[in-house]
Short mmCIF file of C-alpha atoms in Angstrom, two decimals:
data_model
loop_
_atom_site.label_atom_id
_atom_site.label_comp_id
_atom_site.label_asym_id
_atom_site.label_seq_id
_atom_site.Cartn_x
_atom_site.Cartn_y
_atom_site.Cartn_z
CA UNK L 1 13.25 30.74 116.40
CA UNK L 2 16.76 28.95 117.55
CA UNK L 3 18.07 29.05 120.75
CA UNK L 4 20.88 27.31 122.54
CA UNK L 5 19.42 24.84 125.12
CA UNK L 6 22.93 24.86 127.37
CA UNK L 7 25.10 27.95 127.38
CA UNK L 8 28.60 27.84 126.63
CA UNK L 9 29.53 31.00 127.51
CA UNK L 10 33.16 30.20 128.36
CA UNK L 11 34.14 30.99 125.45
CA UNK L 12 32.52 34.31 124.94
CA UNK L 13 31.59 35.72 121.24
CA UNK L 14 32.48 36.54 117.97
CA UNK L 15 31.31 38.63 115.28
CA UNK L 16 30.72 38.03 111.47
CA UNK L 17 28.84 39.11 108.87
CA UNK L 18 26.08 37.37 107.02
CA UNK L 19 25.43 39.47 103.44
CA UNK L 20 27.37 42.60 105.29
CA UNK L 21 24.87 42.40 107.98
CA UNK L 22 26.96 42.26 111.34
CA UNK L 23 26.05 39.88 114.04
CA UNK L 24 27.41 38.07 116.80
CA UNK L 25 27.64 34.36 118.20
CA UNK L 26 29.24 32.23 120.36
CA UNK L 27 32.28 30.67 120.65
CA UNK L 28 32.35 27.11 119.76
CA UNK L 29 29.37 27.01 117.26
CA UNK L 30 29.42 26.44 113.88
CA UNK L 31 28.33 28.75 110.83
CA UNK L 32 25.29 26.74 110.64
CA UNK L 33 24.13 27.58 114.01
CA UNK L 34 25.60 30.65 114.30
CA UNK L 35 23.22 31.76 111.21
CA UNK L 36 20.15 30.10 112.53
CA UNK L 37 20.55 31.71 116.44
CA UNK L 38 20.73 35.01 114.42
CA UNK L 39 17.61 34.33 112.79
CA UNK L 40 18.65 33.72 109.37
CA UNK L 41 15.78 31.29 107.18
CA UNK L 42 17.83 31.14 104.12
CA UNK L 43 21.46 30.86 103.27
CA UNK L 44 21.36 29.65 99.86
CA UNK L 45 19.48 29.01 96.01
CA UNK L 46 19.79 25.53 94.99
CA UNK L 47 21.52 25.68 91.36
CA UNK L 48 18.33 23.54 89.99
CA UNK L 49 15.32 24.99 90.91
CA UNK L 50 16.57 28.37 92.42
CA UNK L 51 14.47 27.81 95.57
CA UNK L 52 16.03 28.86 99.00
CA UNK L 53 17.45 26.51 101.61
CA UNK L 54 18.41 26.77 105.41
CA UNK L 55 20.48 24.41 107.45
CA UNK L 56 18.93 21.44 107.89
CA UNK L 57 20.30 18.11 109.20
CA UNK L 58 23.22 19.76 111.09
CA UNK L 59 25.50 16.81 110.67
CA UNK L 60 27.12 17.30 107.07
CA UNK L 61 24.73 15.17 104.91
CA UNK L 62 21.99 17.53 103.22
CA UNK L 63 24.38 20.46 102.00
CA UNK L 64 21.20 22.53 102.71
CA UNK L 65 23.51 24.72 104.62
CA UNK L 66 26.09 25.72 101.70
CA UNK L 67 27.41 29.71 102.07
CA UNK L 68 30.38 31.37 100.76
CA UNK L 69 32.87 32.13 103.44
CA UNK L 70 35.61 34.68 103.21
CA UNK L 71 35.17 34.42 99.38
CA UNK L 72 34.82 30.29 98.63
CA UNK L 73 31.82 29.13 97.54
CA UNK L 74 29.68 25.70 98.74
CA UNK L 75 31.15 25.55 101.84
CA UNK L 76 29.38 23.12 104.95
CA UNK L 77 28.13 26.16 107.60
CA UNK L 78 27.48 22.87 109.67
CA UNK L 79 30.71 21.50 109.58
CA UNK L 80 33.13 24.99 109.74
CA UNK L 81 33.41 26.24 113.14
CA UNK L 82 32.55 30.18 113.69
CA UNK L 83 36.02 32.49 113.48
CA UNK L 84 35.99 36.10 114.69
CA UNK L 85 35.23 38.18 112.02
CA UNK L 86 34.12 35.52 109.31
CA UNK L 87 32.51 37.00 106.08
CA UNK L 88 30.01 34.37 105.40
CA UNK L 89 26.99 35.26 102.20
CA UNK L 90 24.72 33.68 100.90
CA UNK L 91 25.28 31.10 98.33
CA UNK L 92 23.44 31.86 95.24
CA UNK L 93 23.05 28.49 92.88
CA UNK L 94 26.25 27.10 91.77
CA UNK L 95 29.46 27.44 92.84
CA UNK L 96 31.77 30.41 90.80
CA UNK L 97 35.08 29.32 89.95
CA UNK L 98 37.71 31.38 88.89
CA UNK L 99 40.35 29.96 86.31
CA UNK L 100 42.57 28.01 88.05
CA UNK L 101 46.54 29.16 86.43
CA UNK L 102 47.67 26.73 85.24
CA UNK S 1 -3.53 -5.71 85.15
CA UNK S 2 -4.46 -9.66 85.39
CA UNK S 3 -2.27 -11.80 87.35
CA UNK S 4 -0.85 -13.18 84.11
CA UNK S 5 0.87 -10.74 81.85
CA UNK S 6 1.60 -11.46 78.37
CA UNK S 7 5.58 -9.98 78.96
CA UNK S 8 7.31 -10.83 82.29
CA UNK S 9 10.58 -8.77 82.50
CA UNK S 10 12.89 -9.29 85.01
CA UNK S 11 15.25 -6.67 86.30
CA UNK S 12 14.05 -2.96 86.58
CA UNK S 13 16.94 -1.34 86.07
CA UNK S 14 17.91 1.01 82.58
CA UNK S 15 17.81 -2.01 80.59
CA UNK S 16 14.55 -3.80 82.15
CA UNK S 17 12.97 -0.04 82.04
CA UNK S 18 13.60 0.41 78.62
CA UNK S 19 12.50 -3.09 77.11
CA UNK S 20 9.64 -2.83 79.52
CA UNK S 21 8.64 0.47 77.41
CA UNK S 22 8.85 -0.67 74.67
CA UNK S 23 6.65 -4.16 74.45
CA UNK S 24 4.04 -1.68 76.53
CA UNK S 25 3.89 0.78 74.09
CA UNK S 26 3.28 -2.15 71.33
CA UNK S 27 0.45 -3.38 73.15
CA UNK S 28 1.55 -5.99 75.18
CA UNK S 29 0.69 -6.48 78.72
CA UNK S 30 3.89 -6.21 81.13
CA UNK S 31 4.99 -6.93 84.59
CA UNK S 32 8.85 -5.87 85.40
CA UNK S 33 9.83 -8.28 88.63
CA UNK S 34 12.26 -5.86 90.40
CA UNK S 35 14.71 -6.90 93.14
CA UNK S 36 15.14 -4.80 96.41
CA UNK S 37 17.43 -2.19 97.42
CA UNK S 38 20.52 -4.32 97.93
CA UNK S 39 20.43 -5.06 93.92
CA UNK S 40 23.89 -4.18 92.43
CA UNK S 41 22.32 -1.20 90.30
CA UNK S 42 24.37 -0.80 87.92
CA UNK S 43 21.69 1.83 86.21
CA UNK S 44 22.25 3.81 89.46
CA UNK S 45 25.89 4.12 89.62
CA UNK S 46 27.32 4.72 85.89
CA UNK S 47 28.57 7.39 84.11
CA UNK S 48 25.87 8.48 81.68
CA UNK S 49 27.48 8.83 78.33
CA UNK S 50 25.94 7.87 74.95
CA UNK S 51 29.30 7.33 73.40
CA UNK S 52 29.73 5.53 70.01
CA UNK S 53 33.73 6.61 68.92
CA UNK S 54 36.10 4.23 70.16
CA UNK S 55 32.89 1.30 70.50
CA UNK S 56 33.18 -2.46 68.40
CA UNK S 57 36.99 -3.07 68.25
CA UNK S 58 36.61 -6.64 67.04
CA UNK S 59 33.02 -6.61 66.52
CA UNK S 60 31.80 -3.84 64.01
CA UNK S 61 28.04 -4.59 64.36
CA UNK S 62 28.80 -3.28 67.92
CA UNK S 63 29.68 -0.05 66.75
CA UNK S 64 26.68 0.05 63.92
CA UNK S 65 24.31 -1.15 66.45
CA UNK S 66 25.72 1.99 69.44
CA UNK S 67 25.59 4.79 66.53
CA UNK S 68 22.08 3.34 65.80
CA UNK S 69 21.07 4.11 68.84
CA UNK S 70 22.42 6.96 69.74
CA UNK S 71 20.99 8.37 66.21
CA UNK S 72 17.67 7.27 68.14
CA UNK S 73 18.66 8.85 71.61
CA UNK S 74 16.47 12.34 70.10
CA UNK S 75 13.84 10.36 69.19
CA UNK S 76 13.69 8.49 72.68
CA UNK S 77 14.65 11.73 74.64
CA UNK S 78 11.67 13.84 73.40
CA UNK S 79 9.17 10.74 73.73
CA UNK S 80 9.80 10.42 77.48
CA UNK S 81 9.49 14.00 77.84
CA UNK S 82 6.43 14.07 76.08
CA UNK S 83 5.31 11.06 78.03
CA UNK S 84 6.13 12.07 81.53
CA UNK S 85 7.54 15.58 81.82
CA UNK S 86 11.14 14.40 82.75
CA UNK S 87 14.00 16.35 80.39
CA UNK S 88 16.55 13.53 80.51
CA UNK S 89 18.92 16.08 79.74
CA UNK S 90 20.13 14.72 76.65
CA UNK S 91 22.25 16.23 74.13
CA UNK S 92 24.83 15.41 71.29
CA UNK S 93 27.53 17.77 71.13
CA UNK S 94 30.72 15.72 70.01
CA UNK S 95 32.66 13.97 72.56
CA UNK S 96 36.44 14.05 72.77
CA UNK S 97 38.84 11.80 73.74
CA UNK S 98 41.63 13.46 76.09
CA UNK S 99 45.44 12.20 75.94
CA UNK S 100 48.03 13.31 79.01
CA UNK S 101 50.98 12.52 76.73
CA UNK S 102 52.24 11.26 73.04
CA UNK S 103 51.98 7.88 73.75
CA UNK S 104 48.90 8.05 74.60
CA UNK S 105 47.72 9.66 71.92
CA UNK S 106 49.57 7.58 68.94
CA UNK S 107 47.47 4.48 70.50
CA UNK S 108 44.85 5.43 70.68
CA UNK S 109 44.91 6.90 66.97
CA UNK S 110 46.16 3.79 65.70
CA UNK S 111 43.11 1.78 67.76
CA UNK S 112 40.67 4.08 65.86
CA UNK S 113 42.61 3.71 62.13
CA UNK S 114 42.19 0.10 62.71
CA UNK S 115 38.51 0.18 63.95
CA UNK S 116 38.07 2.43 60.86
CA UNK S 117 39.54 0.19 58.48
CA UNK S 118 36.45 -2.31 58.63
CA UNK S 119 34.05 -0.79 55.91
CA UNK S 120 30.88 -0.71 57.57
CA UNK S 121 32.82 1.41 59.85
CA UNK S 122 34.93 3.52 56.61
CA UNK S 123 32.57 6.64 57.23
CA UNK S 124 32.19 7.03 61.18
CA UNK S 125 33.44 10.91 61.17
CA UNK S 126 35.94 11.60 63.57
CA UNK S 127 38.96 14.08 64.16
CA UNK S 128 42.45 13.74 65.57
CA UNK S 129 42.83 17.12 66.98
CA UNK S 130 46.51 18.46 68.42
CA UNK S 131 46.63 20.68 71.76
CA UNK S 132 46.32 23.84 70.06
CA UNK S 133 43.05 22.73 68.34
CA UNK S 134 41.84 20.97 71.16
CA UNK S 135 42.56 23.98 73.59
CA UNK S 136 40.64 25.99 71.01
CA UNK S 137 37.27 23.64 71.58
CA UNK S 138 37.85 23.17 75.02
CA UNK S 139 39.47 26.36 76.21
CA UNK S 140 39.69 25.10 79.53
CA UNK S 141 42.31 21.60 79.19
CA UNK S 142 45.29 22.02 80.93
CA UNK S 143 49.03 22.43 79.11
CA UNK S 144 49.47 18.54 79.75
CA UNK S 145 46.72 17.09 77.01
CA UNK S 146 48.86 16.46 74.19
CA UNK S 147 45.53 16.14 71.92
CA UNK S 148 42.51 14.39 71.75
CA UNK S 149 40.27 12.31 69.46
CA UNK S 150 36.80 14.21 68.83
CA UNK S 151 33.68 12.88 67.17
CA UNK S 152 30.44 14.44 66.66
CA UNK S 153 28.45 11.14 67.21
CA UNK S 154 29.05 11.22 71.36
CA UNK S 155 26.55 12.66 73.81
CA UNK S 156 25.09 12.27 77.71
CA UNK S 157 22.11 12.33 79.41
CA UNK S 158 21.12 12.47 82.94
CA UNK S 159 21.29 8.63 83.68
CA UNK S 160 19.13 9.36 87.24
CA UNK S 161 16.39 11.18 85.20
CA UNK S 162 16.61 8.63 82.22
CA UNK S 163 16.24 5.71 84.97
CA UNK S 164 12.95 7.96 86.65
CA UNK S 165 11.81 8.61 83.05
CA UNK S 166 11.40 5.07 82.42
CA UNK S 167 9.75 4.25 85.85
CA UNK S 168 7.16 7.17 85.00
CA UNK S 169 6.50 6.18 81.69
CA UNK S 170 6.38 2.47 82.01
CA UNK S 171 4.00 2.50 85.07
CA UNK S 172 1.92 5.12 83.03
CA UNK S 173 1.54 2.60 80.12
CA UNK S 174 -0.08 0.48 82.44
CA UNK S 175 2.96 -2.05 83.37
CA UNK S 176 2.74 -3.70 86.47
CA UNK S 177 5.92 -2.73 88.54
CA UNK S 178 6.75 -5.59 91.30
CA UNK S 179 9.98 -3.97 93.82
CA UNK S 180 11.56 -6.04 95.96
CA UNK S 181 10.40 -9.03 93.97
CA UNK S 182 14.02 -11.09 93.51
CA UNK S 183 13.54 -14.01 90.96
CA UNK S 184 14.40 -17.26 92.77
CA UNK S 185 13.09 -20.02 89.61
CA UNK S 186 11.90 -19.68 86.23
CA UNK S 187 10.12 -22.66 85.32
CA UNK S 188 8.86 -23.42 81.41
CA UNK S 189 5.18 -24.41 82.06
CA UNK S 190 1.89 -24.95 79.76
CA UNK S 191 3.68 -22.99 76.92
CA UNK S 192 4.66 -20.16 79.09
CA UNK S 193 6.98 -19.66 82.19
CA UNK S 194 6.29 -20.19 86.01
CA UNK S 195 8.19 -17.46 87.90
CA UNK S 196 8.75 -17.30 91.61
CA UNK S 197 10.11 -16.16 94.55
CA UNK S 198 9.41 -14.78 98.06
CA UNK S 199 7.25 -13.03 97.02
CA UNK S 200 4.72 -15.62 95.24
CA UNK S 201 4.31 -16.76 91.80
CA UNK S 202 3.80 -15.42 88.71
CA UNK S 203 2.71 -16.86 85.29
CA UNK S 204 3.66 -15.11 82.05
CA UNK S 205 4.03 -16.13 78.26
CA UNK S 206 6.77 -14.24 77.66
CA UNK S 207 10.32 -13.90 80.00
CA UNK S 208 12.82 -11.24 79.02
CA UNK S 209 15.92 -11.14 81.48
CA UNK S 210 17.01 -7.38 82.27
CA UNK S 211 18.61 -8.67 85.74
CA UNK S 212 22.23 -7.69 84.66
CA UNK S 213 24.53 -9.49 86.79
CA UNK S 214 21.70 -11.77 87.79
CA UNK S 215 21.42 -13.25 84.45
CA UNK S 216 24.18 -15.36 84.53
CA UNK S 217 22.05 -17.23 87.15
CA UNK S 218 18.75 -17.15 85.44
CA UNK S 219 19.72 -17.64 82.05
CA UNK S 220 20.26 -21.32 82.00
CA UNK S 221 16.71 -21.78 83.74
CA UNK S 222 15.27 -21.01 80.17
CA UNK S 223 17.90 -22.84 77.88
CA UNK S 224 20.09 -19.93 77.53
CA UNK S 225 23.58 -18.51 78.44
CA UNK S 226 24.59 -15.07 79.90
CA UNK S 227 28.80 -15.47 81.05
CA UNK S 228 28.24 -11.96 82.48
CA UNK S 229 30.76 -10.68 85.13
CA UNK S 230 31.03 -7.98 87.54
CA UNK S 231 33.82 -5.10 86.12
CA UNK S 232 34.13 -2.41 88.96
CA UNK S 233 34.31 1.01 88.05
CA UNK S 234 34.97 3.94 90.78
CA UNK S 235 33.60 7.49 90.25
CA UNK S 236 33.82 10.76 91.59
CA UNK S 237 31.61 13.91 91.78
CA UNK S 238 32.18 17.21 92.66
CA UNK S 239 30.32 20.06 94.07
CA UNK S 240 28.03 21.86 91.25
CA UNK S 241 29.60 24.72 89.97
CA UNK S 242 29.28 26.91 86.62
CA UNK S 243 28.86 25.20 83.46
CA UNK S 244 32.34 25.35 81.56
CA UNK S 245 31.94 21.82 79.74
CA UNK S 246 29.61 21.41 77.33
CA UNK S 247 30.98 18.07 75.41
CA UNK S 248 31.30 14.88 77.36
CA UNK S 249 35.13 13.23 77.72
CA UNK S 250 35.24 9.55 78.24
CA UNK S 251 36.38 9.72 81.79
CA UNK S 252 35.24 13.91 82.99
CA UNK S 253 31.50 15.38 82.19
CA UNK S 254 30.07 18.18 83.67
CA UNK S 255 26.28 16.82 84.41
CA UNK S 256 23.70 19.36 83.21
CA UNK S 257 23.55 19.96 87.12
CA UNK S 258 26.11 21.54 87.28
CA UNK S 259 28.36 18.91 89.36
CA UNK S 260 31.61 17.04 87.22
CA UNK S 261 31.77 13.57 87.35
CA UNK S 262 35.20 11.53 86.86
CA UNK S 263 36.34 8.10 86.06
CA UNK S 264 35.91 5.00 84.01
CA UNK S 265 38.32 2.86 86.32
CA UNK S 266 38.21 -0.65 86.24
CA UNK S 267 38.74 -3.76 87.97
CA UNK S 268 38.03 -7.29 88.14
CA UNK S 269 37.26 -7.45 91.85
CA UNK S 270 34.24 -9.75 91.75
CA UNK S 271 31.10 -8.33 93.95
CA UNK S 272 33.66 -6.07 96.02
CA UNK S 273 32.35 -2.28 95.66
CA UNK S 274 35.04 -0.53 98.49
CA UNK S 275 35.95 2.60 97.01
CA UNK S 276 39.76 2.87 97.15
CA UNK S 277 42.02 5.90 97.55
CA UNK S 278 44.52 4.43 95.30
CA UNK S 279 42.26 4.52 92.36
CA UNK S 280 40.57 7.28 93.18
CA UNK S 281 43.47 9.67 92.99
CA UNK S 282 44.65 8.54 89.99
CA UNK S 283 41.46 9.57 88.38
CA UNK S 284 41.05 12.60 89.95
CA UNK S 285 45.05 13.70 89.15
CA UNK S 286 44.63 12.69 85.23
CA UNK S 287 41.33 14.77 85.85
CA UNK S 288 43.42 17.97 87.03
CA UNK S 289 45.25 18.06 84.35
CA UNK S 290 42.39 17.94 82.23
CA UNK S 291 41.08 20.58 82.98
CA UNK S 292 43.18 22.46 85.68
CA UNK S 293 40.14 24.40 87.49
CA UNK S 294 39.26 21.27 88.86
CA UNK S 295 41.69 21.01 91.23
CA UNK S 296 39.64 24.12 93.32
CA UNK S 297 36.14 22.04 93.53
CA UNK S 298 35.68 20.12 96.10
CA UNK S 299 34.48 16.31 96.08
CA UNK S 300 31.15 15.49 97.44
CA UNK S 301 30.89 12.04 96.87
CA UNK S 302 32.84 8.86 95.76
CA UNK S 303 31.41 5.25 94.71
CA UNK S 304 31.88 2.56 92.40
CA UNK S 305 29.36 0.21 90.73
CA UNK S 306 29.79 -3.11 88.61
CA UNK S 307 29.43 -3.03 84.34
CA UNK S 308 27.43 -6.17 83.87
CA UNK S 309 30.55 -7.67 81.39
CA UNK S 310 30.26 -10.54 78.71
CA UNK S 311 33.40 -12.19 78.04
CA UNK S 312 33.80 -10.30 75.28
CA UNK S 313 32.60 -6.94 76.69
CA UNK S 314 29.62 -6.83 73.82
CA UNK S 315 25.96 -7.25 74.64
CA UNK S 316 23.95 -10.48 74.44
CA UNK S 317 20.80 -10.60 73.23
CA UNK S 318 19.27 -14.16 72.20
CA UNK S 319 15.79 -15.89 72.42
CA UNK S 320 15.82 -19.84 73.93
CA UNK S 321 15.54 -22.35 71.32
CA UNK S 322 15.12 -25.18 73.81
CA UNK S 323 11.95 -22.44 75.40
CA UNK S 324 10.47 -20.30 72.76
CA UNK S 325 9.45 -17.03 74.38
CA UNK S 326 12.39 -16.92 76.78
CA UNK S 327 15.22 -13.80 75.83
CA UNK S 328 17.86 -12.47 76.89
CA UNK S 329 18.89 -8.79 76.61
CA UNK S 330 22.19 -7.90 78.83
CA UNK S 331 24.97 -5.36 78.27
CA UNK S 332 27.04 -2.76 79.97
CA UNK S 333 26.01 0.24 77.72
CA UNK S 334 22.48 0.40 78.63
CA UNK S 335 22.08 4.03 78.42
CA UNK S 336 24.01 4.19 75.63
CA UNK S 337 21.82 1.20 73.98
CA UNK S 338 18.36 2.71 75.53
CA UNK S 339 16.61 3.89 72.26
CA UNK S 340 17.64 0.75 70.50
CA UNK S 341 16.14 -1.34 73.50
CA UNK S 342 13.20 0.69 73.40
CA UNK S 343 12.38 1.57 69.58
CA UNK S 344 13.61 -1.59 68.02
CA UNK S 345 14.60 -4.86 70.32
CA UNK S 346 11.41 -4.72 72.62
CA UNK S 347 9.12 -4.93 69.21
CA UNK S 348 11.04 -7.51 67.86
CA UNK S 349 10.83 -9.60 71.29
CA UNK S 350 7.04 -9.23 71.18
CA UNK S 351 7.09 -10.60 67.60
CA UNK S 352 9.03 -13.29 68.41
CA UNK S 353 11.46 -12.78 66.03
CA UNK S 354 15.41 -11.50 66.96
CA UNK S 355 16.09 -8.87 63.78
CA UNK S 356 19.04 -9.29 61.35
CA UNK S 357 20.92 -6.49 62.72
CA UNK S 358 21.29 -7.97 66.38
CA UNK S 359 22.53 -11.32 65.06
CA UNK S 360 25.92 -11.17 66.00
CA UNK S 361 25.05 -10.72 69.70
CA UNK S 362 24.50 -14.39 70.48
CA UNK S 363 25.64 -16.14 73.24
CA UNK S 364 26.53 -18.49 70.71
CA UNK S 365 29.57 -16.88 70.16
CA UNK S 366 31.04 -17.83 73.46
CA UNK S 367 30.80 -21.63 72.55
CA UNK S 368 34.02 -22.18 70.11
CA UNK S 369 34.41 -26.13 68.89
CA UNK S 370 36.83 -28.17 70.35
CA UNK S 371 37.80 -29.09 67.09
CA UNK S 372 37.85 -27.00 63.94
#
């Protein structure tokens, strides 16, 4: 459905999973489009209505493109750039937070 | 809906809504004159709490008049979801009061002996609750709250929902709704009032000003007196995350959303609404140790919005002797003070008559002799 419309293959690609699934993208994008070149339609369940979301505006306004990354929850695919071997999943309603020590 | 309504209301915000509501639902006719987007809002920016502990230092009927209503909120709550499918979200279960050190604590005790000492006000039920009893209600306060103050009478809504509610369920009773309509002149004419502005003219019987700040302005048009100023308050909300608070704190709630809200800042900065780091952190450090966990969510948003404050910081509510049929109704609790607006001042406004128990809420009060 997505693809890149200038290729910035300079800096070559990286792999991740999304959900354990491997895949690969390039250098230089973020988790947002990094998801969406691989095809992906959903990355999260809103905490409201439960109904599932993809990235949308790209620019760090909607939060339509929340995902856990290496383990923390709600996190901006669109703003976090892609790092080799990133363990992104998708986020299901709110956020879990463990006890913080106190 | 004829050009001439019985009720004109002016200001659509929590208050208008709710005032609106209730004259509709006793029959009258209404039209709510809204301003535009760049309206101060305060029903859009504020913190949601239907809190009665702590409420009418200096003015008891204040606190009678706030547990009235939130005795009411169920009432209100399941009429607007009966009316237009909205859950406001609204629920009672005790607030508490949180203190960061001894201090802290021992004033605000003494603050609540002395509010208690009034006897209308002998059998408000509240606790004083140490850190081991608070940390047993709250399991998740952090080792610096020293205690709290808890009361079963506090609750929260969603103020959003509450403000949609009241747009649903007033249009649905048939009131006219005028946005960006700002009121430039009220004029007393022919027994009635001559409103206008941009947007044209409008003839009503009846004027009610809901306009919050904007009632200092419009208040004198109609023989009556509204001192109201802007107090600034800052807030911040956090990404939704798992429900762990259940009971609404004056300054942290968890909304039924799922996202935490903090503050109650305030400042007298006139009409200035920057949001400022200084304040900000403040809140959100007292928040932290709160409730610890809060230190790993992150912050979506920041913003502050302006209480709509008498001199005295207690509502107004009069009628114009000089212009039967013109009232006031202004305060900075109006979600609080919603099911009282809607189940028992709007009725009273359509019968012309300001009840007993609202007395004390005169502008009137502002006016001290020269000489006594």
């Amino acid at each position: 459905m997505f693809r890149p419309i200038a290729d910035l293959a300079a800096g070559g690609e990286l792999s991740f999973t999304f959900d354990g699934r491997p895949m690969r993208a390039r250098a230089g994008d973020t988790v947002a489009a990094a998801l969406l070149v691989n095809g992906i339609t959903a990355c999260r369940e809103t905490p409201v209505s439960d109904t599932p979301r993809a990235p949308y505006c790209l620019m760090g306004v909607c939060f339509d493109c929340l995902v856990v990354i290496d383990g923390i929850g709600n996190r901006q695919g669109c703003l976090v750039p892609l790092a080799e071997g990133m363990r992104i999943e998708t986020q299901h309603g709110r956020r879990h937070l463990a006890e913080v020590a106190e | 809906m004829t050009k001439e309504p019985d009720v004109a209301v002016i200001g659509g915000g929590v208050v208008g809504g709710a005032i609106a509501l209730g004259l509709a639902r006793n029959g009258a006719r209404v039209a709510i004159l809204d301003e535009g987007d760049t309206a101060f809002r305060a029903s859009r920016g504020n913190f949601a709490l239907v809190w009665v502990q702590s409420k009418g230092f200096g003015m008891p009927d204040y606190a009678l008049w706030s547990r009235r209503s939130a005795d009411s909120w169920h009432e209100l709550a399941a009429s607007l979801a009966g009316e237009t499918g909205i859950d406001v979200a609204h629920s009672q279960p005790g607030g508490f009061m949180l203190c960061l050190s001894q201090d802290e604590l021992d004033k605000r005790v003494d603050a609540m002996r002395r509010l208690h000492n009034s006897r209308p006000l002998s059998d408000f039920p509240y606790e004083v609750l140490d850190h081991a009893e608070t940390k047993r209600r709250l399991p998740a306060i952090g080792k610096d709250v020293v205690g709290s103050l808890y009361s079963p009478l506090d609750g929260h809504v969603n103020s959003l929902k509450l403000f949609r509610a009241l747009r649903e369920a007033t249009v649905r009773r048939g009131v006219d709704y005028r946005p960006n309509s700002p009121v430039e002149n009220i004029v007393p004419k022919d027994g009635g009032f001559a409103i206008t502005g941009p947007w044209g003219e409008m003839r009503a019987g009846k004027v009610v000003l809901c306009a919050g700040l904007g009632n200092a302005r419009l208040a004198p048009m109609v023989g009556l007196d509204a001192p109201v100023k802007p107090s600034k308050g800052q807030i911040i909300v956090t990404e939704k995350t798992e429900p762990f608070l259940h009971n609404p704190m004056v300054t942290v709630r968890q909304t039924d959303e799922g996202g935490v809200m903090i503050g109650d800042s305030q400042e007298d900065r006139g009409f200035d609404t920057v949001v400022g780091q200084p304040i900000l952190s403040t809140m959100a450090e007292r928040a932290v140790k709160m409730f610890p966990r809060l230190a790993g969510l992150n912050v979506v948003r920041t913003w502050s919005a302006l209480r709509v404050m008498s001199p005295d910081g207690f509502p107004i509510y009069d009628q114009s002797e000089s212009h039967p049929g013109a009232f006031v109704v202004t305060c900075h609790s109006g979600v609080t003070l919603a099911a009282n607006h809607v189940l028992t001042l709007a009725p009273a406004i359509l019968a012309g008559t300001l009840p007993e128990s609202v007395a004390s809420f005169t502008a009137r009060r502002f006016h001290v002799p020269a000489h006594s």
